[in-house]
PDB file of C-alpha atoms in Angstrom:
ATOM      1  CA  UNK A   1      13.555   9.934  16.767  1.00  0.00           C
ATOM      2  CA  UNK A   2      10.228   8.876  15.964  1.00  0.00           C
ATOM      3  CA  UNK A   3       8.844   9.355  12.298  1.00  0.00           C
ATOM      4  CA  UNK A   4      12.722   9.358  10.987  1.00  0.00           C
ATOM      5  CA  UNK A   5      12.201   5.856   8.913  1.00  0.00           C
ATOM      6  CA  UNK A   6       9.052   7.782   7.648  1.00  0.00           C
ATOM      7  CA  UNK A   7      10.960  10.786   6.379  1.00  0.00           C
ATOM      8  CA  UNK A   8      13.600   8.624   5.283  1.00  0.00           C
ATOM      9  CA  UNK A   9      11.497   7.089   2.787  1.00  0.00           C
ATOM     10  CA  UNK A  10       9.907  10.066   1.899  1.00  0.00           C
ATOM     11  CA  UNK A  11      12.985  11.340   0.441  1.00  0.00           C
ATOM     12  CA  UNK A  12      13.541   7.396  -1.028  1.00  0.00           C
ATOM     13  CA  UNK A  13      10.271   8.193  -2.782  1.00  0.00           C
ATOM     14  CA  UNK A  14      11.025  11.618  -4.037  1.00  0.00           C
ATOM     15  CA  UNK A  15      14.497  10.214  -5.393  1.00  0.00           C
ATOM     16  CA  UNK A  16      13.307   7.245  -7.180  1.00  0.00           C
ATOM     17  CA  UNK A  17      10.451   9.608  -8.753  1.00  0.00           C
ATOM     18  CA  UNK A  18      12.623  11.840 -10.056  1.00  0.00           C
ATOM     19  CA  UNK A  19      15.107   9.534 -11.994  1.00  0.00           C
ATOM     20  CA  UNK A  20      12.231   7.818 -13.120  1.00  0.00           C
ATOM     21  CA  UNK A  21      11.341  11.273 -14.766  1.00  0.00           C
ATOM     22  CA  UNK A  22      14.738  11.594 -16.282  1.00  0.00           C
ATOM     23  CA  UNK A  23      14.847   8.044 -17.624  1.00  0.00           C
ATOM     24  CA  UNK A  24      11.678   8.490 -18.916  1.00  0.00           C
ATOM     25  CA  UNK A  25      12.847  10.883 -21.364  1.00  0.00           C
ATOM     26  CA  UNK A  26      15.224   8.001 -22.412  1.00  0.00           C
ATOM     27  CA  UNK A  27      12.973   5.186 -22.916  1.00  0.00           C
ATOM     28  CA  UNK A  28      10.273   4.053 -25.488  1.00  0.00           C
ATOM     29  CA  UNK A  29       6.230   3.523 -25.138  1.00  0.00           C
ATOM     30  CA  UNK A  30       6.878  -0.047 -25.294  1.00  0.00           C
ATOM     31  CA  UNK A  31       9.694   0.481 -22.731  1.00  0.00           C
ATOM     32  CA  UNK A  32       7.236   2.502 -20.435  1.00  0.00           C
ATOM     33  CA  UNK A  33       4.641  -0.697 -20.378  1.00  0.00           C
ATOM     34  CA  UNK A  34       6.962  -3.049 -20.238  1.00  0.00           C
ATOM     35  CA  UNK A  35       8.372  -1.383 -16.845  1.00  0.00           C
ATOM     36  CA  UNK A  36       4.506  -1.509 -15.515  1.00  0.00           C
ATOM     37  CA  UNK A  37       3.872  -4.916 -16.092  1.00  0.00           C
ATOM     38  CA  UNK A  38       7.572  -5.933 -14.782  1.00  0.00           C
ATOM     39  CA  UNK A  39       6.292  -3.548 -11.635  1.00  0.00           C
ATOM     40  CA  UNK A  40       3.531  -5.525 -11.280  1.00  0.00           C
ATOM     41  CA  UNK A  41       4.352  -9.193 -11.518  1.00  0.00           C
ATOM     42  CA  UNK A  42       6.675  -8.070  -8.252  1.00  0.00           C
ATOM     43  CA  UNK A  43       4.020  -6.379  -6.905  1.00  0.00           C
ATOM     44  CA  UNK A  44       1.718  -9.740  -7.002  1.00  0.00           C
ATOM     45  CA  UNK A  45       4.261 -12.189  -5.089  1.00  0.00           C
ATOM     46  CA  UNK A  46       5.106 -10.050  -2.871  1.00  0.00           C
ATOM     47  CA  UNK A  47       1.146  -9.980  -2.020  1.00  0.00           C
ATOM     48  CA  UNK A  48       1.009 -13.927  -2.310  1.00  0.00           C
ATOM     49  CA  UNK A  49       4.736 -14.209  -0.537  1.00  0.00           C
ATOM     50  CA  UNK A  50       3.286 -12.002   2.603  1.00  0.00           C
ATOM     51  CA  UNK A  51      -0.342 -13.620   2.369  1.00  0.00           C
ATOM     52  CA  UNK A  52       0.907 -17.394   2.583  1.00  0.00           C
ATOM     53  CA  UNK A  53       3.252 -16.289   4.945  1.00  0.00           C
ATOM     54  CA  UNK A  54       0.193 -15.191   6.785  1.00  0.00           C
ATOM     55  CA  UNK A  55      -1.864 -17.873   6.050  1.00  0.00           C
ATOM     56  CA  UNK A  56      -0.034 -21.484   5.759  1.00  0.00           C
ATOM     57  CA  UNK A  57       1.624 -22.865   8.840  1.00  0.00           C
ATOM     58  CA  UNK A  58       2.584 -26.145  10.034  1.00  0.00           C
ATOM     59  CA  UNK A  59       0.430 -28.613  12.098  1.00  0.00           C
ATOM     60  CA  UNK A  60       2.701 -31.525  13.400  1.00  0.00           C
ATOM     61  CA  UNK A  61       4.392 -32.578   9.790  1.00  0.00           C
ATOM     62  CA  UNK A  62       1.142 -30.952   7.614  1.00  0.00           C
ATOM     63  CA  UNK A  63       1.413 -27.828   6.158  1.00  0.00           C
ATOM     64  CA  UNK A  64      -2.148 -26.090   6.743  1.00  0.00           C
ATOM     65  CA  UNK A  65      -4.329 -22.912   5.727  1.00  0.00           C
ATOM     66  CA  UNK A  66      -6.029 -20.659   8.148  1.00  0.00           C
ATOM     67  CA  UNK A  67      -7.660 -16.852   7.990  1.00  0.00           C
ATOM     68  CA  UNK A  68      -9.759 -17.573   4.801  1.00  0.00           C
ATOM     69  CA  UNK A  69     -12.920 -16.654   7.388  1.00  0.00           C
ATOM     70  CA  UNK A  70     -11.702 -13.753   8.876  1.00  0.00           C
ATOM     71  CA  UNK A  71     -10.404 -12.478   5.361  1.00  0.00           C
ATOM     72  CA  UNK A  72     -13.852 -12.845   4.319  1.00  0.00           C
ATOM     73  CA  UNK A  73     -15.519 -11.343   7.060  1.00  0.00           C
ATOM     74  CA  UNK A  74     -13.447  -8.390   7.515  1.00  0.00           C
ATOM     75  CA  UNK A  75     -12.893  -7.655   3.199  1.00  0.00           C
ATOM     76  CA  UNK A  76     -16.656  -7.784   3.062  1.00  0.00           C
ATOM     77  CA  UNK A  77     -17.509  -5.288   5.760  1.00  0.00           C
ATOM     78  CA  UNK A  78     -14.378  -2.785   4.898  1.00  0.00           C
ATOM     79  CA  UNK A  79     -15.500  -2.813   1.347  1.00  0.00           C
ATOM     80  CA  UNK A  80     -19.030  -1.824   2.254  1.00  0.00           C
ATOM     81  CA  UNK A  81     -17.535   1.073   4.497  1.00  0.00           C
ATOM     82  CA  UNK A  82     -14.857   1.997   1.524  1.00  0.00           C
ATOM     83  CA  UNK A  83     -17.558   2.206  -0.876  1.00  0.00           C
ATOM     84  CA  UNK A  84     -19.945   4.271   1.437  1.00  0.00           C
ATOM     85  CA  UNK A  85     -17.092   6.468   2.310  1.00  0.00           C
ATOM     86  CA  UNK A  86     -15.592   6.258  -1.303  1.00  0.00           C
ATOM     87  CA  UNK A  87     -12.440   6.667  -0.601  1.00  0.00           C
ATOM     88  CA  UNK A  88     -11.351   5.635  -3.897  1.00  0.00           C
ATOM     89  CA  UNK A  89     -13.295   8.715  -5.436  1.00  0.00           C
ATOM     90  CA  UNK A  90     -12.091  11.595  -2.530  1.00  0.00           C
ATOM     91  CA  UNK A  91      -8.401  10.144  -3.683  1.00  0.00           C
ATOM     92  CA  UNK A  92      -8.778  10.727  -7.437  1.00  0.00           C
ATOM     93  CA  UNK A  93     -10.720  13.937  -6.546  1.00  0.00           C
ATOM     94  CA  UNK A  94      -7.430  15.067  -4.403  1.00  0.00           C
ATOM     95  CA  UNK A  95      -5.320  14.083  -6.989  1.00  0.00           C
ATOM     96  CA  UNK A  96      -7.309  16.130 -10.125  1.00  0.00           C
ATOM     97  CA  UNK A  97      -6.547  19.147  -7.298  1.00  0.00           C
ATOM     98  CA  UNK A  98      -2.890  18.036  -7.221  1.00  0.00           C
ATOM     99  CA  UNK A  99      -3.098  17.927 -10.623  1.00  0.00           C
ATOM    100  CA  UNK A 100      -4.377  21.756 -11.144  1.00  0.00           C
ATOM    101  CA  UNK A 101      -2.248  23.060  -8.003  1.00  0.00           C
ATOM    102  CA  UNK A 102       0.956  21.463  -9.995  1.00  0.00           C
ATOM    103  CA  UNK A 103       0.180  23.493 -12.884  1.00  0.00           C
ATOM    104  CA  UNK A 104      -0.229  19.786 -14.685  1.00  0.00           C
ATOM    105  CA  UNK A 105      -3.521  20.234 -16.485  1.00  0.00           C
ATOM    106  CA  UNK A 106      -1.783  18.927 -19.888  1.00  0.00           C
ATOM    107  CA  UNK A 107      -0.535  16.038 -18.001  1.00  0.00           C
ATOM    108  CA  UNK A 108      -3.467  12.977 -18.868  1.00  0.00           C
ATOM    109  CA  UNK A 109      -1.929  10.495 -17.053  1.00  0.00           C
ATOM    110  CA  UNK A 110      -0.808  12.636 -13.420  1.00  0.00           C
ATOM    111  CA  UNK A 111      -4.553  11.368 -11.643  1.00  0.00           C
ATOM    112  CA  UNK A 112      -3.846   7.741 -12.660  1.00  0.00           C
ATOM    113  CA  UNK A 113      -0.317   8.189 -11.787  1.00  0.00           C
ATOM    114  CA  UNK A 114      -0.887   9.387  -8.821  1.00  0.00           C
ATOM    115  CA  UNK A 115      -3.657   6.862  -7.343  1.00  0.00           C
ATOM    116  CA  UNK A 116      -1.597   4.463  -8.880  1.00  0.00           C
ATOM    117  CA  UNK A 117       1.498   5.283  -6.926  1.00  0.00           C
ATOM    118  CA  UNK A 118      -0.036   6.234  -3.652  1.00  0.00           C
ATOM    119  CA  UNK A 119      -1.812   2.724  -3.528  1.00  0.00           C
ATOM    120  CA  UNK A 120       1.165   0.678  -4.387  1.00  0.00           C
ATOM    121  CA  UNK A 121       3.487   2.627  -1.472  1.00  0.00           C
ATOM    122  CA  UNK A 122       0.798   3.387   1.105  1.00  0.00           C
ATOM    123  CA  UNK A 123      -0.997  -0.034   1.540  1.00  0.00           C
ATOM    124  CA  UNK A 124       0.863  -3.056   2.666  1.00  0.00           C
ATOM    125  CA  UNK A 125       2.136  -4.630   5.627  1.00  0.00           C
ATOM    126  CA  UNK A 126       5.714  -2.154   5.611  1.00  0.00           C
ATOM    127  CA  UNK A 127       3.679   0.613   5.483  1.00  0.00           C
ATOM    128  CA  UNK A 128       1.692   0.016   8.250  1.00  0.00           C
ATOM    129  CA  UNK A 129       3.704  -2.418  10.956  1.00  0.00           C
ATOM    130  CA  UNK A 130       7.090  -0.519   9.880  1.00  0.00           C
ATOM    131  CA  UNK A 131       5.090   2.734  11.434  1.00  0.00           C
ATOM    132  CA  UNK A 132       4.257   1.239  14.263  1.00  0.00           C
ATOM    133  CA  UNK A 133       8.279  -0.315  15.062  1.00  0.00           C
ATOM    134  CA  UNK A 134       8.913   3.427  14.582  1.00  0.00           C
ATOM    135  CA  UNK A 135       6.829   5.040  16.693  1.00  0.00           C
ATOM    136  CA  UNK A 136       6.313   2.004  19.466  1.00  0.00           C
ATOM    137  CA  UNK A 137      10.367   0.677  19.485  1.00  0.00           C
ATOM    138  CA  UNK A 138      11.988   3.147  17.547  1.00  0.00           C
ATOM    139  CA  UNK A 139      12.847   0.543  15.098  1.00  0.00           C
ATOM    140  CA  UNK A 140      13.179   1.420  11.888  1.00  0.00           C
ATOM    141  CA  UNK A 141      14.889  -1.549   9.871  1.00  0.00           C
ATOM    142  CA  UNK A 142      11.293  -2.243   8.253  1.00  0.00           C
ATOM    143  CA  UNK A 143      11.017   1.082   7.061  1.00  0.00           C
ATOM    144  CA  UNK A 144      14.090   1.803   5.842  1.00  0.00           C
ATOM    145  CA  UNK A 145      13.547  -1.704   3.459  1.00  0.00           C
ATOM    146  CA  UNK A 146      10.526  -0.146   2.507  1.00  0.00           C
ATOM    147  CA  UNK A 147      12.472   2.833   1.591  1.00  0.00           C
ATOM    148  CA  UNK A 148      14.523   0.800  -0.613  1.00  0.00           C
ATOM    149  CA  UNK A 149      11.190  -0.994  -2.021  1.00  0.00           C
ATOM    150  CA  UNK A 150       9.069   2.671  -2.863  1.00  0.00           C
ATOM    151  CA  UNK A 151      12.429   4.150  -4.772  1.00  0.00           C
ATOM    152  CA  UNK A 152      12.823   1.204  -7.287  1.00  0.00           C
ATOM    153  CA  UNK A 153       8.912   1.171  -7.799  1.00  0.00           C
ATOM    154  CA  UNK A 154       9.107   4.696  -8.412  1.00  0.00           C
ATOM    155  CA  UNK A 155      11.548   4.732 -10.421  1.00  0.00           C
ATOM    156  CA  UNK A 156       9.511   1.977 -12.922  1.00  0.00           C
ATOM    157  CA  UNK A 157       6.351   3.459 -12.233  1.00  0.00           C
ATOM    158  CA  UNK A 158       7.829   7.226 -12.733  1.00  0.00           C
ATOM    159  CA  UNK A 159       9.099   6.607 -16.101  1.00  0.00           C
ATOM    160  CA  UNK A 160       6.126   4.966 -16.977  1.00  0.00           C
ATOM    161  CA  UNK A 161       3.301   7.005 -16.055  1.00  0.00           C
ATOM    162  CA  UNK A 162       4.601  10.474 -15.508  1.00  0.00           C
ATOM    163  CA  UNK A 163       5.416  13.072 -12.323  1.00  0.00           C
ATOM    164  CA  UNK A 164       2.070  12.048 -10.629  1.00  0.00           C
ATOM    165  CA  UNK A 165       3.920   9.559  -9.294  1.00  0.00           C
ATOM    166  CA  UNK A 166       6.264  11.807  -6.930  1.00  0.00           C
ATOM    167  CA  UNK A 167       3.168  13.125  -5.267  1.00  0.00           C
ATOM    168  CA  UNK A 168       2.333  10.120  -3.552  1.00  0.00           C
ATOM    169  CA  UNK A 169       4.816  10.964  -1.505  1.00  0.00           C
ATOM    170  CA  UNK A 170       1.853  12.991   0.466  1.00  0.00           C
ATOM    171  CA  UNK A 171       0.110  10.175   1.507  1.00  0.00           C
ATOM    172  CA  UNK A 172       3.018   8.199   2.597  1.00  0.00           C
ATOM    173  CA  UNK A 173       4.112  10.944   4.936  1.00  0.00           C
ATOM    174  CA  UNK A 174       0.072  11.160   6.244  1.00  0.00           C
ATOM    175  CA  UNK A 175      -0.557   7.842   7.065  1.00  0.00           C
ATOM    176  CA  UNK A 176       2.383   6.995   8.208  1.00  0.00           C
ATOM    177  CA  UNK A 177       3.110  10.009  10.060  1.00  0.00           C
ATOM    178  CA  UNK A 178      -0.376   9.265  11.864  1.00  0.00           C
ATOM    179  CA  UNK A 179       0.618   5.759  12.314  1.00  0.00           C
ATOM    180  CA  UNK A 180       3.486   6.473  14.105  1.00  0.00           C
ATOM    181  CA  UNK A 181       2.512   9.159  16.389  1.00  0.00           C
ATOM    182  CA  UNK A 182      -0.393   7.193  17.527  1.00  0.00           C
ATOM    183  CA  UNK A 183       2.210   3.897  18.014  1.00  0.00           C
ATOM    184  CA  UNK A 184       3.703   5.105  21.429  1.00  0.00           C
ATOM    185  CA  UNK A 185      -0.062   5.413  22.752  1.00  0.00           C
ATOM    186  CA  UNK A 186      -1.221   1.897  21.243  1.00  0.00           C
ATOM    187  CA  UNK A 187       1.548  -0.164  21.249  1.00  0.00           C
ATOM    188  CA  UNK A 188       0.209  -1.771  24.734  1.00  0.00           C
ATOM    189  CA  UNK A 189      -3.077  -2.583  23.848  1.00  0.00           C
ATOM    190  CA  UNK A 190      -1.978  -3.960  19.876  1.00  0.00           C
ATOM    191  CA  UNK A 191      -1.226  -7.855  20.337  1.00  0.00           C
ATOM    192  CA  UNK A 192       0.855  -9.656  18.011  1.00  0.00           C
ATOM    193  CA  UNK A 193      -1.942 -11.727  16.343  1.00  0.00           C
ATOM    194  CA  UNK A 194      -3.428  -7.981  15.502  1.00  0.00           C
ATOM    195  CA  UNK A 195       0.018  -7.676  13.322  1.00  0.00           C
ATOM    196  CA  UNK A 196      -0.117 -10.619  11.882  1.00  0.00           C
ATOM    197  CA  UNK A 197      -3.670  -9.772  10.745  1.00  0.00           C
ATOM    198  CA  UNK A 198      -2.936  -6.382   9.532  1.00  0.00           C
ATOM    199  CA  UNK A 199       0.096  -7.724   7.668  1.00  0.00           C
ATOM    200  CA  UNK A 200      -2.099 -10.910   6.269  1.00  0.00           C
ATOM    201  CA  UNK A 201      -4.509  -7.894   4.926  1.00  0.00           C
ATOM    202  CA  UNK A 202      -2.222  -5.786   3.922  1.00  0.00           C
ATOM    203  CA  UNK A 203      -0.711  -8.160   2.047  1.00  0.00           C
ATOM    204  CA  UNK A 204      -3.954  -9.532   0.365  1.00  0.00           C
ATOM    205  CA  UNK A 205      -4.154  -5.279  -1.273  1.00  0.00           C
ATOM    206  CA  UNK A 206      -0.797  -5.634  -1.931  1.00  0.00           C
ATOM    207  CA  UNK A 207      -1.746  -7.908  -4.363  1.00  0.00           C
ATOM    208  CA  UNK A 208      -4.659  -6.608  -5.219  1.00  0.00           C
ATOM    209  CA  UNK A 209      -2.795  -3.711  -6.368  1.00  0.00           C
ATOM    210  CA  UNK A 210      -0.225  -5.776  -8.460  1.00  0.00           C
ATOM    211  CA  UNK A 211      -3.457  -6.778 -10.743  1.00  0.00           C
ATOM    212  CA  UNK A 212      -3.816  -3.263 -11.305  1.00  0.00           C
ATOM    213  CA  UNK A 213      -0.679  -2.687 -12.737  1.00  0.00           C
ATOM    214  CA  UNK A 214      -0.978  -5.854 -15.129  1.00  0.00           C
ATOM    215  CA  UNK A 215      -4.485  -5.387 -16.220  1.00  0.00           C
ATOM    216  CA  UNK A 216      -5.402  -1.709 -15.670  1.00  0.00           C
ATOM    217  CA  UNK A 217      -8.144  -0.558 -12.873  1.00  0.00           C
ATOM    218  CA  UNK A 218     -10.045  -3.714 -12.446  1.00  0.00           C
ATOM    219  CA  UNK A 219     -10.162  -3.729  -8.192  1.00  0.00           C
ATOM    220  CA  UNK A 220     -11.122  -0.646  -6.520  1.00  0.00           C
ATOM    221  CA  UNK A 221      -8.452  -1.499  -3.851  1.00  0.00           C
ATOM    222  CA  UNK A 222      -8.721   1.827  -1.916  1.00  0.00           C
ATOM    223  CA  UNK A 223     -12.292   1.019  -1.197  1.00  0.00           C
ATOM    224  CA  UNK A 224     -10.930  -2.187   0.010  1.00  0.00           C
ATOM    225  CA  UNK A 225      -8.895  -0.340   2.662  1.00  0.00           C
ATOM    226  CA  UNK A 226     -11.518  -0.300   5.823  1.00  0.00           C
ATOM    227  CA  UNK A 227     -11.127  -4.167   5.827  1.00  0.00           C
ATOM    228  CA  UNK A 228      -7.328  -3.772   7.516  1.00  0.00           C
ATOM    229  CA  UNK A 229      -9.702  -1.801  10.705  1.00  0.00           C
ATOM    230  CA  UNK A 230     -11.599  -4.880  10.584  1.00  0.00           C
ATOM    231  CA  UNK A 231      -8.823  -7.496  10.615  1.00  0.00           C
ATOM    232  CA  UNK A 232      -6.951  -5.871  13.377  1.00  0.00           C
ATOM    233  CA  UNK A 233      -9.951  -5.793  15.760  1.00  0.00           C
ATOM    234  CA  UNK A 234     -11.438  -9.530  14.929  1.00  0.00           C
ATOM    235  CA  UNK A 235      -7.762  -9.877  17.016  1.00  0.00           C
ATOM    236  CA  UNK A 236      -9.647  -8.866  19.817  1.00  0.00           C
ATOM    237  CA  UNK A 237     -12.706 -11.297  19.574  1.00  0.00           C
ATOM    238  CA  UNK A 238     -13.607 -13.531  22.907  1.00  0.00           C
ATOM    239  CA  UNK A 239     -13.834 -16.504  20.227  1.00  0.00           C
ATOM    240  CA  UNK A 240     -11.972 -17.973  17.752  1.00  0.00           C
ATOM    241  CA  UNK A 241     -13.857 -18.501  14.173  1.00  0.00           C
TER     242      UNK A 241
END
């Protein structure tokens, strides 16, 4: 059944969220930080594991780098989109509503909680190629990793920053909800090099995302977000750069 591995880790999500609330009660401040920062140190190599998975290859008995050009390219123009569109901004604005709807308004932390979360399970190469398996093959074995993935991190990130977390489930269920009904209709014309792109990108936010967690907001990674439309189409250029 198609969007099954989707629902499946919607209810992975909503698991790990809430023992991360009960633990929470449980655990310390320092505790609480120390959770975030473990977080995201796993968070960045599983961005640099995916990206030089993407990237390095080998060339007769040389190991070599490629994609530095179209990661440039295609970052640069999805970042000028993302901040025209300001995505980053409409997400924190959906999440203050969240927020109010939730009857949260005492909670400080349930915006940054829930951007937070929402980033860290909603961008990445599972996210998006898992979707398509689904919806294209009915596979679901990379979703149903990724379901195993989201409920640890939201367990850590949970007890850390607070219920905001569980609502990310939203956007999980959106895009890849979308991404999987639209799979059965695209899967002829999406190539494998288009995958390999999107997971090469995805992967690069991935990490982008684990520098969040370590050093607060520095990246405004949903901004960033355009640039996987962009690496999935250079797929399609006449020429190789």
């Amino acid at each position: 059944m198609p969007g099954l591995g989707t629902i499946i880790d919607a209810a992975g999500i909503c698991a790990g969220g809430t023992i991360g609330l009960l633990c929470s009660k449980l655990i310390h401040a320092d505790l609480r930080r120390s959770l975030l920062s473990a977080t995201g140190v796993i968070t960045l190599f599983m961005g640099i594991a995916g990206a030089m998975e993407g990237m390095l290859h080998l060339q007769g008995d040389k190991l070599v780098s490629g994609g530095v050009m179209m990661l440039l390219i295609t970052f640069a123009l999805g970042t000028v989109l993302g901040e025209m569109i300001n995505i980053e901004g409409a997400v924190e604005s959906f999440g203050k509503w969240l927020q109010k709807k939730s009857g949260s308004t005492t909670d400080t932390r349930f915006t940054t909680a829930f951007v937070t979360a929402s980033m860290t399970v909603s961008i990445g190469a599972m996210a998006i190629v898992g979707a398509i398996d689904d919806g294209a093959h009915g596979d679901l074995s990379m979703l149903l990793f990724k379901t195993v993935f989201d409920g640890i991190v939201l367990i850590a990130l949970s007890a850390a920053l607070g219920k905001g977390c569980i609502f990310s489930v939203i956007p999980v269920v959106v895009i890849q909800g979308i991404i999987t009904a639209l799979a059965k209709w695209a899967a002829p014309y999406i190539t494998q090099q288009a995958l390999t792109n999107l997971s090469l990108a995805g992967s690069v936010l991935i990490f982008c995302i684990g520098l969040n967690l370590l050093w607060n907001k520095k990246v405004r990674v949903l901004n960033m977000v355009p640039a996987l439309l962009f690496t999935a189409l250079w797929a399609y250029l006449p020429i190789s750069l």
